Amino acid sequence: MTEQEPTLLSRALGVVTDVRPKEALTALLLTLNVFLLMTAYLAIKPVREGLILVMPSGPEYKSYMGGAIAITLLFAVPAYARFADRLPRNRLVVGVTLFFASHLVLFWLGSSIPAVRSRLGLLFYLWVGIFNMMVVAQFWSFANDLYDEEQGKRLFPLLGVGQTVGALAGNAIAAFLLEVLHLGVYQMLLFSAALLAASAFLTQVVHTRESHRKEGATEQDEDDTQEKKGIEKGAFRLVFKNRYLLLIAAFSVVFTFVNSNGEYMLGRLVKEHTSALVAAGDLAKASSKEYITTTFNRFYLYVGICTVVLQTLVVSRLIKHGGLKVAFFVLPFIALGDATAVVIAPVLAILFVGKIAENSTDYSVNNTVRNMLWLPTTRAMKYKAKQAIDTFFVRMGDVSSALLVFLGAGLSAWSVRHFASVDIALVALWLVLAVAILRENKKLHEKQSKPDT
C-alpha cells in the first residue's frame, strides 16, 4: 500500500514534527484544543492572584491554599475516577469541561453579591487549583486514547506546542483585556468560560472524527481500567519499596517546597510594594486589586515568553549536548542563586526577575527532565508510581510550604529573608537528591543494557 501524498496542512505541521496526511486535521484540532484550555487558565490566573492578595493576610492565605487543594483532591480525584468508569470518554471530557465552565459563570454571578464577593478570593483560588490540574490532565488522557505509541511519539510534541503557546497567549490576552480594553476583573471569568465551551466543542468534533477506532479503544479501555484499579492500592507501595522512586518522590516534595516558598515571597513583596504606593499617595487604595492583578499578569507574561524560548530553542540542545547529568542541575542552581540574592537584598525587583528565571526553567527544562527520569522504569511504575508522585507528593511540597508560612509568618513574624534562607537549605538537599537520583538512573540503564543470561 502506497503512502498518501502529503497535504498542505501536513507539510505545514511538519515544521514541528512528522505528521501523516490523515492525521493532520485531528492533530491540529487537538493542538487548538489544548491551546484554548491553557489560554482559559492563564487568563484567570492573574485574577486569582488579585482576588486573594487584596484580602487581609492574603499572601499567608495563598500559601495555605496548597494544603486545601491537596485535601480537596483526595475527594475530587476519586469522584472523577467514578465518572470515568461510567461514562464514554467523550461525554466525560466534554461534561467535565462544561462543568468547570459553568462554575466560572457562577463565580461571575456571585461577584455581584457583596457578601459573596468578600469571600470569593479563597474559594476561587481553591477552585482554580483543582480546575487547572484536572482539565489539562484529562486532555492528555483523551489524546492518549486517540493515539497509539508510535503516533504519540510523533504528535505529542505538536500538542505540546499548543500547550506552551496557549500559556503565553493567555497572559498576553489577559494583559490586553485588562490594560488596553480595561475589562473588569470579574468579566475575565466569562471570557475563560467561553474558551472552555469552545474546547468542549472541539473535543466532541475530534471524537466524532476518530470514532472508527472505537472497537480498538474499548479493549484498551478495559486494560486501562484494570491498571487504574491498582493505583490506590499499589502506587504508594511501589514508591516506598523502590529506592529510585523514593528519591524521585522526595525530590518532588523538595522542589515544590522551594517553588511554593518563592511564590509566597513574591506575593508578599508585591503586596508590601502596593501598600507602600498607597501610603505614599502614588496609588489609590481602590485600585490596589487591579494593580496587583496587572503586576502578576506581567509576571506570568514574561515567564511565558521565556518558557517558549527555552522550550523551543534550548531544552533539546541542552539535553543533547549536556545530557541528563547537566540538565537536571540547571533549575536548582538558578533557585539557589535566586534565594541567595533575596537574602542579600530582599526587594521586589530582584525576586521578580529571579522568579521569572526560576519558573520558566521549571516549566521547560525541569518539566522535560522530570519526565525523562521515568524512561528506564517499568510500566507499572510509570502508570502507578508516577501518578502518586505527580499528585500526592507534589502537593505535599505545597503543604510543607504552607506549614512553614504558618509557623514562620503567622507565629514567628519572619521576614522574607528568613524564608529565602530556608530555601537555600532546601536547595542543598535538592542537589544531594539529584546526585542520588542520577546514580540510581545510571544503575537502571546499566541493568537494562546487560544481555539476558
Short mmCIF file of C-alpha atoms in Angstrom, two decimals:
data_model
loop_
_atom_site.label_atom_id
_atom_site.label_comp_id
_atom_site.label_asym_id
_atom_site.label_seq_id
_atom_site.Cartn_x
_atom_site.Cartn_y
_atom_site.Cartn_z
CA MET A 1 0.00 0.00 0.00
CA THR A 2 1.42 3.36 -1.02
CA GLU A 3 1.52 6.24 1.39
CA GLN A 4 -0.84 9.14 0.81
CA GLU A 5 0.75 12.23 -0.68
CA PRO A 6 1.48 14.96 1.89
CA THR A 7 -1.15 17.67 2.07
CA LEU A 8 -0.57 21.37 2.55
CA LEU A 9 -1.66 21.06 6.20
CA SER A 10 0.58 18.07 6.95
CA ARG A 11 3.51 19.89 5.34
CA ALA A 12 2.84 22.97 7.47
CA LEU A 13 2.61 20.95 10.67
CA GLY A 14 5.70 19.04 9.58
CA VAL A 15 7.77 22.07 10.53
CA VAL A 16 7.25 20.91 14.13
CA THR A 17 7.10 17.13 13.72
CA ASP A 18 6.29 14.31 11.32
CA VAL A 19 2.53 14.42 10.63
CA ARG A 20 0.84 12.00 8.23
CA PRO A 21 -1.83 13.42 5.90
CA LYS A 22 -4.72 11.54 7.56
CA GLU A 23 -3.58 12.70 10.99
CA ALA A 24 -3.15 16.36 10.21
CA LEU A 25 -6.64 17.77 10.85
CA THR A 26 -7.22 15.85 14.09
CA ALA A 27 -3.75 16.80 15.32
CA LEU A 28 -4.43 20.46 14.52
CA LEU A 29 -7.79 20.34 16.33
CA LEU A 30 -6.17 18.80 19.40
CA THR A 31 -3.41 21.39 19.34
CA LEU A 32 -6.04 24.13 19.19
CA ASN A 33 -7.96 22.40 21.97
CA VAL A 34 -5.10 22.42 24.47
CA PHE A 35 -4.26 25.96 23.33
CA LEU A 36 -7.76 27.05 24.39
CA LEU A 37 -7.50 25.22 27.71
CA MET A 38 -4.21 26.87 28.60
CA THR A 39 -5.42 30.28 27.43
CA ALA A 40 -8.53 29.93 29.59
CA TYR A 41 -6.44 29.02 32.63
CA LEU A 42 -3.76 31.69 32.20
CA ALA A 43 -6.38 34.37 31.55
CA ILE A 44 -7.87 33.83 35.02
CA LYS A 45 -4.61 33.12 36.84
CA PRO A 46 -3.79 36.81 37.49
CA VAL A 47 -7.42 37.31 38.52
CA ARG A 48 -6.91 34.57 41.09
CA GLU A 49 -3.83 36.35 42.46
CA GLY A 50 -5.57 39.70 42.65
CA LEU A 51 -8.63 38.35 44.47
CA ILE A 52 -6.68 36.59 47.20
CA LEU A 53 -3.77 39.01 47.72
CA VAL A 54 -6.05 42.01 48.19
CA MET A 55 -7.53 40.26 51.24
CA PRO A 56 -6.06 40.89 54.72
CA SER A 57 -3.22 38.36 55.22
CA GLY A 58 -3.67 37.44 51.55
CA PRO A 59 -0.11 36.10 50.96
CA GLU A 60 -0.44 33.84 54.01
CA TYR A 61 -3.84 32.57 52.87
CA LYS A 62 -2.39 31.92 49.42
CA SER A 63 0.32 29.71 50.87
CA TYR A 64 -2.18 27.77 52.98
CA MET A 65 -4.30 27.01 49.92
CA GLY A 66 -1.83 24.39 48.73
CA GLY A 67 -2.87 22.20 51.64
CA ALA A 68 -6.55 22.90 50.99
CA ILE A 69 -6.12 21.92 47.34
CA ALA A 70 -4.37 18.69 48.35
CA ILE A 71 -7.21 17.76 50.71
CA THR A 72 -9.84 18.61 48.11
CA LEU A 73 -8.07 16.45 45.53
CA LEU A 74 -8.42 13.47 47.87
CA PHE A 75 -12.16 13.73 47.18
CA ALA A 76 -12.16 15.19 43.66
CA VAL A 77 -9.88 12.59 42.04
CA PRO A 78 -11.85 9.51 43.23
CA ALA A 79 -15.08 11.22 42.18
CA TYR A 80 -13.62 11.89 38.73
CA ALA A 81 -12.49 8.25 38.52
CA ARG A 82 -16.02 7.02 39.28
CA PHE A 83 -17.42 9.13 36.45
CA ALA A 84 -14.64 7.86 34.18
CA ASP A 85 -15.75 4.27 34.88
CA ARG A 86 -19.35 5.05 33.96
CA LEU A 87 -19.17 7.46 31.04
CA PRO A 88 -17.78 7.22 27.50
CA ARG A 89 -14.62 9.26 27.22
CA ASN A 90 -16.10 11.97 25.02
CA ARG A 91 -19.01 12.54 27.40
CA LEU A 92 -16.62 12.56 30.34
CA VAL A 93 -14.22 15.12 28.85
CA VAL A 94 -16.94 17.33 27.37
CA GLY A 95 -19.04 17.10 30.53
CA VAL A 96 -16.22 17.95 32.93
CA THR A 97 -15.06 20.85 30.75
CA LEU A 98 -18.57 22.33 30.62
CA PHE A 99 -18.93 21.65 34.35
CA PHE A 100 -15.95 23.90 35.05
CA ALA A 101 -17.18 26.48 32.53
CA SER A 102 -20.49 26.70 34.39
CA HIS A 103 -18.59 27.38 37.61
CA LEU A 104 -16.97 30.43 36.05
CA VAL A 105 -20.42 31.79 35.23
CA LEU A 106 -21.48 31.16 38.84
CA PHE A 107 -18.39 32.99 40.14
CA TRP A 108 -19.28 35.93 37.89
CA LEU A 109 -22.83 35.97 39.23
CA GLY A 110 -21.55 35.72 42.81
CA SER A 111 -19.26 38.70 42.32
CA SER A 112 -22.31 40.96 42.17
CA ILE A 113 -23.34 39.94 45.71
CA PRO A 114 -21.30 41.86 48.34
CA ALA A 115 -21.49 39.09 50.95
CA VAL A 116 -20.15 36.58 48.42
CA ARG A 117 -17.57 38.90 46.83
CA SER A 118 -15.73 39.42 50.13
CA ARG A 119 -15.12 35.67 50.40
CA LEU A 120 -14.60 34.95 46.73
CA GLY A 121 -10.78 35.09 46.81
CA LEU A 122 -10.28 31.94 48.89
CA LEU A 123 -12.92 29.90 47.11
CA PHE A 124 -11.77 30.95 43.65
CA TYR A 125 -8.12 30.19 44.45
CA LEU A 126 -9.12 26.70 45.61
CA TRP A 127 -11.27 26.17 42.53
CA VAL A 128 -8.52 27.23 40.10
CA GLY A 129 -6.09 24.84 41.82
CA ILE A 130 -8.44 21.94 41.08
CA PHE A 131 -9.52 23.14 37.65
CA ASN A 132 -6.08 23.64 36.11
CA MET A 133 -4.87 20.19 37.16
CA MET A 134 -7.95 18.25 36.05
CA VAL A 135 -8.74 19.76 32.65
CA VAL A 136 -5.17 19.60 31.33
CA ALA A 137 -4.68 16.09 32.71
CA GLN A 138 -7.87 14.83 31.10
CA PHE A 139 -6.88 16.43 27.79
CA TRP A 140 -3.71 14.34 27.73
CA SER A 141 -5.75 11.27 28.75
CA PHE A 142 -8.05 11.92 25.80
CA ALA A 143 -5.07 12.31 23.46
CA ASN A 144 -3.60 9.06 24.76
CA ASP A 145 -6.88 7.31 23.98
CA LEU A 146 -6.78 8.56 20.41
CA TYR A 147 -3.16 7.76 19.55
CA ASP A 148 -1.05 4.65 19.78
CA GLU A 149 2.55 4.78 21.00
CA GLU A 150 4.05 5.42 17.57
CA GLN A 151 1.64 8.25 16.84
CA GLY A 152 2.05 9.73 20.30
CA LYS A 153 5.81 9.97 19.95
CA ARG A 154 5.40 11.92 16.71
CA LEU A 155 2.37 14.05 17.50
CA PHE A 156 2.65 14.87 21.20
CA PRO A 157 5.43 17.43 20.54
CA LEU A 158 2.97 19.29 18.31
CA LEU A 159 0.34 19.19 21.04
CA GLY A 160 2.97 20.44 23.47
CA VAL A 161 3.47 23.50 21.28
CA GLY A 162 -0.23 24.23 21.65
CA GLN A 163 0.06 23.97 25.41
CA THR A 164 3.11 26.24 25.60
CA VAL A 165 1.80 28.86 23.18
CA GLY A 166 -1.59 28.75 24.89
CA ALA A 167 0.06 29.62 28.18
CA LEU A 168 1.81 32.57 26.57
CA ALA A 169 -1.31 33.70 24.72
CA GLY A 170 -3.38 33.53 27.88
CA ASN A 171 -1.09 36.04 29.56
CA ALA A 172 -0.92 38.31 26.51
CA ILE A 173 -4.69 38.25 26.01
CA ALA A 174 -5.28 38.92 29.70
CA ALA A 175 -2.88 41.86 29.56
CA PHE A 176 -4.70 43.26 26.52
CA LEU A 177 -8.15 42.84 28.05
CA LEU A 178 -7.15 44.27 31.43
CA GLU A 179 -4.80 47.07 30.44
CA VAL A 180 -6.00 48.13 26.97
CA LEU A 181 -9.72 47.36 26.90
CA HIS A 182 -9.99 47.85 30.69
CA LEU A 183 -12.14 44.77 31.06
CA GLY A 184 -13.21 44.23 34.65
CA VAL A 185 -11.57 41.55 36.78
CA TYR A 186 -14.79 39.56 37.04
CA GLN A 187 -15.58 39.85 33.33
CA MET A 188 -12.43 37.81 32.67
CA LEU A 189 -14.29 34.86 34.13
CA LEU A 190 -16.86 34.94 31.32
CA PHE A 191 -14.07 35.14 28.74
CA SER A 192 -12.48 31.97 30.11
CA ALA A 193 -15.85 30.23 30.28
CA ALA A 194 -16.37 30.88 26.57
CA LEU A 195 -12.95 29.38 25.79
CA LEU A 196 -13.80 26.26 27.80
CA ALA A 197 -17.06 25.88 25.89
CA ALA A 198 -15.12 26.09 22.61
CA SER A 199 -12.69 23.46 23.92
CA ALA A 200 -15.57 21.13 24.75
CA PHE A 201 -16.92 21.57 21.22
CA LEU A 202 -13.54 20.68 19.69
CA THR A 203 -13.33 17.59 21.89
CA GLN A 204 -16.63 16.33 20.50
CA VAL A 205 -15.55 17.10 16.92
CA VAL A 206 -12.33 15.14 17.39
CA HIS A 207 -14.20 12.23 18.98
CA THR A 208 -16.63 12.09 16.07
CA ARG A 209 -13.77 12.09 13.55
CA GLU A 210 -11.94 9.31 15.35
CA SER A 211 -14.98 7.16 16.22
CA HIS A 212 -13.82 4.48 13.76
CA ARG A 213 -11.24 3.50 16.40
CA LYS A 214 -14.00 2.71 18.90
CA GLU A 215 -13.62 -1.06 18.91
CA GLY A 216 -9.86 -0.98 19.45
CA ALA A 217 -10.23 1.71 22.06
CA THR A 218 -12.76 -0.36 24.01
CA GLU A 219 -10.28 -3.15 24.53
CA GLN A 220 -7.62 -0.66 25.58
CA ASP A 221 -10.04 0.98 28.00
CA GLU A 222 -10.55 -2.39 29.69
CA ASP A 223 -6.81 -2.78 30.13
CA ASP A 224 -6.52 0.77 31.46
CA THR A 225 -9.35 0.14 33.92
CA GLN A 226 -7.53 -2.86 35.34
CA GLU A 227 -4.38 -0.74 35.62
CA LYS A 228 -6.19 2.08 37.36
CA LYS A 229 -7.81 -0.25 39.89
CA GLY A 230 -4.39 -0.94 41.33
CA ILE A 231 -3.33 2.69 41.63
CA GLU A 232 -4.80 3.39 45.05
CA LYS A 233 -3.70 0.02 46.44
CA GLY A 234 -0.30 -0.37 44.87
CA ALA A 235 1.07 3.05 43.93
CA PHE A 236 2.47 4.04 47.31
CA ARG A 237 3.80 0.55 47.96
CA LEU A 238 5.78 0.80 44.72
CA VAL A 239 7.22 4.16 45.75
CA PHE A 240 8.26 3.20 49.25
CA LYS A 241 9.77 -0.15 48.26
CA ASN A 242 11.94 1.18 45.43
CA ARG A 243 14.93 3.43 46.20
CA TYR A 244 14.83 5.18 42.82
CA LEU A 245 11.13 6.02 43.11
CA LEU A 246 11.50 7.11 46.72
CA LEU A 247 14.26 9.51 45.71
CA ILE A 248 12.08 10.95 42.93
CA ALA A 249 9.23 11.35 45.43
CA ALA A 250 11.50 13.20 47.86
CA PHE A 251 12.82 15.35 45.01
CA SER A 252 9.23 16.22 44.01
CA VAL A 253 8.40 17.33 47.54
CA VAL A 254 11.56 19.43 47.87
CA PHE A 255 11.45 21.25 44.52
CA THR A 256 7.75 22.03 45.01
CA PHE A 257 8.52 23.24 48.54
CA VAL A 258 11.15 25.64 47.18
CA ASN A 259 8.87 26.90 44.40
CA SER A 260 5.93 27.46 46.76
CA ASN A 261 8.15 29.38 49.18
CA GLY A 262 9.23 31.59 46.29
CA GLU A 263 5.63 32.20 45.26
CA TYR A 264 4.77 33.24 48.82
CA MET A 265 7.75 35.60 49.00
CA LEU A 266 6.81 37.16 45.65
CA GLY A 267 3.20 37.67 46.69
CA ARG A 268 4.27 39.18 49.99
CA LEU A 269 6.69 41.64 48.37
CA VAL A 270 4.10 42.60 45.74
CA LYS A 271 1.57 43.38 48.45
CA GLU A 272 4.12 45.31 50.53
CA HIS A 273 5.10 47.32 47.44
CA THR A 274 1.43 48.03 46.67
CA SER A 275 0.79 49.16 50.25
CA ALA A 276 3.82 51.44 50.07
CA LEU A 277 2.48 53.06 46.89
CA VAL A 278 -0.91 53.61 48.54
CA ALA A 279 0.73 55.09 51.65
CA ALA A 280 2.82 57.43 49.50
CA GLY A 281 -0.25 58.61 47.62
CA ASP A 282 1.00 57.20 44.30
CA LEU A 283 -1.84 54.67 44.07
CA ALA A 284 -5.49 54.88 45.07
CA LYS A 285 -6.47 52.24 47.61
CA ALA A 286 -9.48 51.29 45.48
CA SER A 287 -7.11 50.43 42.61
CA SER A 288 -4.88 48.10 44.64
CA LYS A 289 -6.65 44.96 43.38
CA GLU A 290 -6.20 45.95 39.74
CA TYR A 291 -2.57 46.93 40.37
CA ILE A 292 -1.75 43.54 41.92
CA THR A 293 -3.59 41.72 39.12
CA THR A 294 -1.71 43.71 36.47
CA THR A 295 1.64 43.09 38.18
CA PHE A 296 1.09 39.35 38.25
CA ASN A 297 -0.20 39.36 34.70
CA ARG A 298 3.08 40.93 33.57
CA PHE A 299 4.98 38.38 35.63
CA TYR A 300 3.18 35.44 34.01
CA LEU A 301 3.60 37.01 30.57
CA TYR A 302 7.38 37.26 31.00
CA VAL A 303 7.52 33.71 32.37
CA GLY A 304 5.54 32.51 29.35
CA ILE A 305 7.83 34.21 26.84
CA CYS A 306 10.95 32.81 28.49
CA THR A 307 9.38 29.36 28.69
CA VAL A 308 8.60 29.32 24.96
CA VAL A 309 12.14 30.41 24.09
CA LEU A 310 13.69 27.80 26.39
CA GLN A 311 11.38 25.00 25.25
CA THR A 312 11.85 25.63 21.54
CA LEU A 313 15.50 26.69 21.36
CA VAL A 314 17.33 25.47 24.46
CA VAL A 315 15.91 22.32 26.05
CA SER A 316 16.59 19.81 23.26
CA ARG A 317 20.10 21.18 22.69
CA LEU A 318 20.88 21.21 26.41
CA ILE A 319 19.85 17.57 26.76
CA LYS A 320 21.59 16.57 23.53
CA HIS A 321 24.95 18.11 24.45
CA GLY A 322 24.85 18.02 28.24
CA GLY A 323 22.63 15.06 28.93
CA LEU A 324 20.54 14.44 32.00
CA LYS A 325 23.54 14.98 34.26
CA VAL A 326 23.72 18.64 33.21
CA ALA A 327 20.05 19.47 32.58
CA PHE A 328 18.95 18.10 35.94
CA PHE A 329 21.06 20.67 37.81
CA VAL A 330 20.02 23.81 35.91
CA LEU A 331 16.93 24.62 37.98
CA PRO A 332 18.39 24.00 41.47
CA PHE A 333 21.34 26.28 40.76
CA ILE A 334 19.00 29.01 39.48
CA ALA A 335 16.84 28.57 42.59
CA LEU A 336 19.96 28.75 44.76
CA GLY A 337 21.05 31.99 43.12
CA ASP A 338 17.55 33.42 43.47
CA ALA A 339 17.32 32.62 47.19
CA THR A 340 20.83 33.90 47.88
CA ALA A 341 20.08 37.20 46.13
CA VAL A 342 16.94 37.70 48.23
CA VAL A 343 18.87 37.04 51.45
CA ILE A 344 21.30 39.77 50.42
CA ALA A 345 18.68 42.24 49.15
CA PRO A 346 15.01 41.32 49.80
CA VAL A 347 13.45 43.72 47.30
CA LEU A 348 10.70 43.10 44.75
CA ALA A 349 12.78 43.89 41.65
CA ILE A 350 15.34 41.17 42.46
CA LEU A 351 12.81 38.47 43.33
CA PHE A 352 10.61 39.42 40.36
CA VAL A 353 13.45 38.73 37.91
CA GLY A 354 14.68 35.70 39.83
CA LYS A 355 11.28 34.03 39.87
CA ILE A 356 10.85 34.64 36.15
CA ALA A 357 14.09 32.74 35.54
CA GLU A 358 13.17 30.05 38.06
CA ASN A 359 9.61 29.44 36.87
CA SER A 360 10.41 29.48 33.15
CA THR A 361 13.20 26.95 33.71
CA ASP A 362 10.85 24.82 35.80
CA TYR A 363 8.15 24.78 33.10
CA SER A 364 10.61 23.91 30.32
CA VAL A 365 13.89 22.25 31.36
CA ASN A 366 12.76 20.76 34.65
CA ASN A 367 9.43 19.56 33.28
CA THR A 368 11.20 17.72 30.45
CA VAL A 369 13.85 16.23 32.73
CA ARG A 370 11.29 15.06 35.30
CA ASN A 371 9.55 13.01 32.61
CA MET A 372 12.85 11.63 31.32
CA LEU A 373 13.51 10.14 34.76
CA TRP A 374 10.75 7.60 34.10
CA LEU A 375 12.19 6.20 30.86
CA PRO A 376 14.08 3.28 32.46
CA THR A 377 11.23 2.29 34.82
CA THR A 378 8.66 -0.47 34.39
CA ARG A 379 5.17 0.06 33.00
CA ALA A 380 3.63 -0.35 36.47
CA MET A 381 5.95 2.33 37.83
CA LYS A 382 5.12 4.72 35.01
CA TYR A 383 1.38 4.38 35.47
CA LYS A 384 1.02 3.79 39.21
CA ALA A 385 4.01 5.32 40.99
CA LYS A 386 4.17 8.35 38.68
CA GLN A 387 0.51 9.07 39.37
CA ALA A 388 1.17 9.04 43.12
CA ILE A 389 4.30 11.17 42.88
CA ASP A 390 2.96 13.77 40.42
CA THR A 391 -0.16 14.37 42.53
CA PHE A 392 0.25 13.50 46.20
CA PHE A 393 3.97 14.11 46.67
CA VAL A 394 3.97 17.32 44.63
CA ARG A 395 1.07 18.63 46.70
CA MET A 396 2.92 17.63 49.87
CA GLY A 397 5.54 20.16 48.85
CA ASP A 398 2.81 22.80 48.81
CA VAL A 399 1.56 21.62 52.20
CA SER A 400 5.08 21.79 53.64
CA SER A 401 5.42 25.36 52.43
CA ALA A 402 2.03 26.25 53.90
CA LEU A 403 3.12 24.85 57.27
CA LEU A 404 6.35 26.84 57.11
CA VAL A 405 4.42 30.04 56.34
CA PHE A 406 2.04 29.36 59.22
CA LEU A 407 4.90 28.85 61.65
CA GLY A 408 7.21 31.50 60.20
CA ALA A 409 4.92 34.34 59.20
CA GLY A 410 1.94 33.55 61.39
CA LEU A 411 3.65 32.74 64.69
CA SER A 412 7.22 33.99 64.46
CA ALA A 413 6.89 37.13 62.30
CA TRP A 414 9.61 36.01 59.89
CA SER A 415 10.85 38.39 57.25
CA VAL A 416 11.30 37.44 53.60
CA ARG A 417 14.99 36.92 54.34
CA HIS A 418 14.16 34.07 56.72
CA PHE A 419 12.14 32.25 54.06
CA ALA A 420 14.91 32.72 51.49
CA SER A 421 17.39 31.23 53.97
CA VAL A 422 15.20 28.15 54.32
CA ASP A 423 15.16 27.85 50.52
CA ILE A 424 18.96 27.81 50.46
CA ALA A 425 18.96 24.83 52.84
CA LEU A 426 16.26 23.08 50.80
CA VAL A 427 18.17 23.55 47.55
CA ALA A 428 21.22 21.97 49.20
CA LEU A 429 19.05 18.91 49.96
CA TRP A 430 17.70 19.09 46.40
CA LEU A 431 21.23 18.85 44.99
CA VAL A 432 22.01 15.82 47.18
CA LEU A 433 18.83 14.11 45.96
CA ALA A 434 19.67 14.96 42.33
CA VAL A 435 23.07 13.29 42.61
CA ALA A 436 21.49 10.19 44.17
CA ILE A 437 18.74 10.04 41.52
CA LEU A 438 21.24 10.22 38.66
CA ARG A 439 23.30 7.49 40.28
CA GLU A 440 20.25 5.20 40.51
CA ASN A 441 19.20 6.17 36.99
CA LYS A 442 22.59 5.07 35.69
CA LYS A 443 22.26 1.73 37.51
CA LEU A 444 18.87 1.12 35.88
CA HIS A 445 20.26 1.83 32.41
CA GLU A 446 23.25 -0.45 33.04
CA LYS A 447 20.93 -3.21 34.24
CA GLN A 448 18.75 -2.93 31.14
CA SER A 449 21.78 -2.94 28.82
CA LYS A 450 23.06 -6.25 30.18
CA PRO A 451 22.11 -9.22 27.97
CA ASP A 452 19.82 -11.82 29.48
CA THR A 453 21.60 -14.91 30.69
#
